[in-house]
Amino acid sequence: QVQLVESGGGSVQGGGSLSLSCAVSGNTASRYCMAWFRQAPGKEREGVAVISLTGRPTYADDVAGRFTISIDNAKNALYLQMNTLKPEDTAVYYCAAGAWCFSPLRSSNYNYWGQGTQVTVSS
């Protein structure tokens, strides 16, 4: 079993930055395909960024170049640095862990989920 707890959400003006954290317990983060998803009101949950078992990052097209995903093995934590935020980035952001990365940006790839943290970007 893996437990995931997100933190770091909040409100920011467009163009600003936020950093999200996901504390991982119960197992080692680097043993999993780790990802960030988000879900806006009335929309489906979508993959934002993934870091594979080999440490390779993958990003959704609309966040590439603005968001950076990383793992700190010493802290057993996953991070998402979000820069140049836009109002359309407003959503609840979720941390997820899966045993493999066959379909990394699809929610069905993941077995474990955090409770989510709200990110609100104003124009």
PDB file of C-alpha atoms in Angstrom:
ATOM      1  CA  GLN A   1       0.000   0.000   0.000  1.00  0.00           C
ATOM      2  CA  VAL A   2       1.078   3.505  -0.776  1.00  0.00           C
ATOM      3  CA  GLN A   3      -0.268   6.628   0.886  1.00  0.00           C
ATOM      4  CA  LEU A   4      -0.073   9.987  -0.882  1.00  0.00           C
ATOM      5  CA  VAL A   5      -0.668  13.389   0.696  1.00  0.00           C
ATOM      6  CA  GLU A   6      -0.580  16.559  -1.396  1.00  0.00           C
ATOM      7  CA  SER A   7       0.163  20.060  -0.161  1.00  0.00           C
ATOM      8  CA  GLY A   8       1.057  23.468  -1.545  1.00  0.00           C
ATOM      9  CA  GLY A   9      -2.091  24.487  -3.365  1.00  0.00           C
ATOM     10  CA  GLY A  10      -3.507  27.965  -3.099  1.00  0.00           C
ATOM     11  CA  SER A  11      -4.544  31.061  -5.006  1.00  0.00           C
ATOM     12  CA  VAL A  12      -2.316  33.050  -7.332  1.00  0.00           C
ATOM     13  CA  GLN A  13      -2.693  35.640 -10.049  1.00  0.00           C
ATOM     14  CA  GLY A  14      -2.125  34.738 -13.662  1.00  0.00           C
ATOM     15  CA  GLY A  15       1.568  34.635 -14.534  1.00  0.00           C
ATOM     16  CA  GLY A  16       2.494  33.580 -11.021  1.00  0.00           C
ATOM     17  CA  SER A  17       3.998  30.359  -9.673  1.00  0.00           C
ATOM     18  CA  LEU A  18       3.078  27.623  -7.216  1.00  0.00           C
ATOM     19  CA  SER A  19       4.855  24.506  -6.056  1.00  0.00           C
ATOM     20  CA  LEU A  20       2.956  21.356  -5.107  1.00  0.00           C
ATOM     21  CA  SER A  21       4.329  18.566  -2.947  1.00  0.00           C
ATOM     22  CA  CYS A  22       3.223  14.960  -2.507  1.00  0.00           C
ATOM     23  CA  ALA A  23       4.487  13.081   0.536  1.00  0.00           C
ATOM     24  CA  VAL A  24       4.776   9.348  -0.172  1.00  0.00           C
ATOM     25  CA  SER A  25       4.606   6.718   2.557  1.00  0.00           C
ATOM     26  CA  GLY A  26       4.278   2.953   2.649  1.00  0.00           C
ATOM     27  CA  ASN A  27       6.798   2.422  -0.130  1.00  0.00           C
ATOM     28  CA  THR A  28       9.526   4.177  -2.118  1.00  0.00           C
ATOM     29  CA  ALA A  29       8.334   6.760  -4.651  1.00  0.00           C
ATOM     30  CA  SER A  30      11.060   5.913  -7.156  1.00  0.00           C
ATOM     31  CA  ARG A  31       9.653   2.367  -7.446  1.00  0.00           C
ATOM     32  CA  TYR A  32       6.470   3.723  -9.005  1.00  0.00           C
ATOM     33  CA  CYS A  33       5.314   5.602 -12.029  1.00  0.00           C
ATOM     34  CA  MET A  34       4.456   8.900 -10.321  1.00  0.00           C
ATOM     35  CA  ALA A  35       2.158  11.532 -11.765  1.00  0.00           C
ATOM     36  CA  TRP A  36       0.178  14.695 -11.234  1.00  0.00           C
ATOM     37  CA  PHE A  37      -3.390  14.908 -12.481  1.00  0.00           C
ATOM     38  CA  ARG A  38      -5.931  17.692 -12.257  1.00  0.00           C
ATOM     39  CA  GLN A  39      -9.672  18.004 -12.413  1.00  0.00           C
ATOM     40  CA  ALA A  40     -11.541  21.217 -13.067  1.00  0.00           C
ATOM     41  CA  PRO A  41     -15.260  21.596 -12.241  1.00  0.00           C
ATOM     42  CA  GLY A  42     -17.407  19.800 -14.798  1.00  0.00           C
ATOM     43  CA  LYS A  43     -14.406  18.261 -16.539  1.00  0.00           C
ATOM     44  CA  GLU A  44     -12.740  14.864 -16.519  1.00  0.00           C
ATOM     45  CA  ARG A  45      -9.548  14.235 -14.598  1.00  0.00           C
ATOM     46  CA  GLU A  46      -6.557  14.791 -16.891  1.00  0.00           C
ATOM     47  CA  GLY A  47      -2.891  13.882 -16.702  1.00  0.00           C
ATOM     48  CA  VAL A  48      -0.553  16.841 -16.279  1.00  0.00           C
ATOM     49  CA  ALA A  49       2.918  15.406 -15.740  1.00  0.00           C
ATOM     50  CA  VAL A  50       4.487  12.009 -15.170  1.00  0.00           C
ATOM     51  CA  ILE A  51       7.887  10.792 -14.053  1.00  0.00           C
ATOM     52  CA  SER A  52       8.648   7.219 -15.074  1.00  0.00           C
ATOM     53  CA  LEU A  53      10.439   4.450 -13.241  1.00  0.00           C
ATOM     54  CA  THR A  54      13.637   5.518 -15.048  1.00  0.00           C
ATOM     55  CA  GLY A  55      13.139   9.173 -14.090  1.00  0.00           C
ATOM     56  CA  ARG A  56      11.962  10.317 -17.503  1.00  0.00           C
ATOM     57  CA  PRO A  57       9.390  13.142 -17.374  1.00  0.00           C
ATOM     58  CA  THR A  58       6.378  13.448 -19.667  1.00  0.00           C
ATOM     59  CA  TYR A  59       4.098  16.478 -19.848  1.00  0.00           C
ATOM     60  CA  ALA A  60       0.692  17.262 -21.254  1.00  0.00           C
ATOM     61  CA  ASP A  61       0.976  19.624 -24.216  1.00  0.00           C
ATOM     62  CA  ASP A  62      -0.684  22.562 -22.457  1.00  0.00           C
ATOM     63  CA  VAL A  63       1.771  22.567 -19.529  1.00  0.00           C
ATOM     64  CA  ALA A  64       5.032  21.632 -21.305  1.00  0.00           C
ATOM     65  CA  GLY A  65       7.596  24.359 -20.764  1.00  0.00           C
ATOM     66  CA  ARG A  66       5.703  25.797 -17.770  1.00  0.00           C
ATOM     67  CA  PHE A  67       5.515  22.875 -15.314  1.00  0.00           C
ATOM     68  CA  THR A  68       8.331  20.694 -13.973  1.00  0.00           C
ATOM     69  CA  ILE A  69       7.856  17.350 -12.216  1.00  0.00           C
ATOM     70  CA  SER A  70      10.551  15.948  -9.933  1.00  0.00           C
ATOM     71  CA  ILE A  71      11.213  13.373  -7.211  1.00  0.00           C
ATOM     72  CA  ASP A  72      13.319  13.858  -4.096  1.00  0.00           C
ATOM     73  CA  ASN A  73      14.423  10.356  -3.142  1.00  0.00           C
ATOM     74  CA  ALA A  74      15.841  11.478   0.199  1.00  0.00           C
ATOM     75  CA  LYS A  75      12.463  12.927   1.229  1.00  0.00           C
ATOM     76  CA  ASN A  76      10.437  10.285  -0.652  1.00  0.00           C
ATOM     77  CA  ALA A  77       8.344  13.036  -2.171  1.00  0.00           C
ATOM     78  CA  LEU A  78       7.023  14.130  -5.554  1.00  0.00           C
ATOM     79  CA  TYR A  79       6.902  17.766  -6.625  1.00  0.00           C
ATOM     80  CA  LEU A  80       5.295  19.881  -9.304  1.00  0.00           C
ATOM     81  CA  GLN A  81       6.704  23.336  -9.957  1.00  0.00           C
ATOM     82  CA  MET A  82       4.158  25.406 -11.857  1.00  0.00           C
ATOM     83  CA  ASN A  83       5.243  28.635 -13.533  1.00  0.00           C
ATOM     84  CA  THR A  84       3.466  31.157 -15.752  1.00  0.00           C
ATOM     85  CA  LEU A  85       0.136  29.959 -14.416  1.00  0.00           C
ATOM     86  CA  LYS A  86      -3.040  30.652 -16.379  1.00  0.00           C
ATOM     87  CA  PRO A  87      -6.684  30.800 -15.244  1.00  0.00           C
ATOM     88  CA  GLU A  88      -7.293  27.580 -17.174  1.00  0.00           C
ATOM     89  CA  ASP A  89      -4.858  25.820 -14.816  1.00  0.00           C
ATOM     90  CA  THR A  90      -7.439  26.202 -12.048  1.00  0.00           C
ATOM     91  CA  ALA A  91      -8.343  22.734 -10.753  1.00  0.00           C
ATOM     92  CA  VAL A  92      -7.913  20.249  -7.955  1.00  0.00           C
ATOM     93  CA  TYR A  93      -4.496  18.671  -8.399  1.00  0.00           C
ATOM     94  CA  TYR A  94      -3.932  15.033  -7.467  1.00  0.00           C
ATOM     95  CA  CYS A  95      -0.805  12.985  -6.902  1.00  0.00           C
ATOM     96  CA  ALA A  96      -0.935   9.406  -8.241  1.00  0.00           C
ATOM     97  CA  ALA A  97       1.239   6.289  -8.163  1.00  0.00           C
ATOM     98  CA  GLY A  98       1.153   3.257 -10.429  1.00  0.00           C
ATOM     99  CA  ALA A  99       3.165   0.067 -10.709  1.00  0.00           C
ATOM    100  CA  TRP A 100       4.006   0.786 -14.380  1.00  0.00           C
ATOM    101  CA  CYS A 101       3.878   3.560 -16.983  1.00  0.00           C
ATOM    102  CA  PHE A 102       2.157   1.886 -19.938  1.00  0.00           C
ATOM    103  CA  SER A 103      -0.346   4.728 -20.346  1.00  0.00           C
ATOM    104  CA  PRO A 104       1.198   7.442 -18.181  1.00  0.00           C
ATOM    105  CA  LEU A 105      -1.268  10.267 -18.801  1.00  0.00           C
ATOM    106  CA  ARG A 106      -4.360   8.109 -18.324  1.00  0.00           C
ATOM    107  CA  SER A 107      -5.893   7.836 -14.866  1.00  0.00           C
ATOM    108  CA  SER A 108      -6.486   4.100 -15.363  1.00  0.00           C
ATOM    109  CA  ASN A 109      -2.710   3.593 -15.179  1.00  0.00           C
ATOM    110  CA  TYR A 110      -2.672   4.449 -11.454  1.00  0.00           C
ATOM    111  CA  ASN A 111      -3.613   2.467  -8.366  1.00  0.00           C
ATOM    112  CA  TYR A 112      -3.037   5.035  -5.638  1.00  0.00           C
ATOM    113  CA  TRP A 113      -4.324   8.586  -5.308  1.00  0.00           C
ATOM    114  CA  GLY A 114      -4.001  11.454  -2.893  1.00  0.00           C
ATOM    115  CA  GLN A 115      -6.913  13.518  -1.660  1.00  0.00           C
ATOM    116  CA  GLY A 116      -6.120  16.505  -3.880  1.00  0.00           C
ATOM    117  CA  THR A 117      -5.159  20.136  -3.370  1.00  0.00           C
ATOM    118  CA  GLN A 118      -6.925  23.147  -4.862  1.00  0.00           C
ATOM    119  CA  VAL A 119      -5.104  25.489  -7.230  1.00  0.00           C
ATOM    120  CA  THR A 120      -6.905  28.687  -8.233  1.00  0.00           C
ATOM    121  CA  VAL A 121      -5.459  31.105 -10.783  1.00  0.00           C
ATOM    122  CA  SER A 122      -7.137  34.476 -11.216  1.00  0.00           C
ATOM    123  CA  SER A 123      -6.955  36.648 -14.307  1.00  0.00           C
TER     124      SER A 123
END
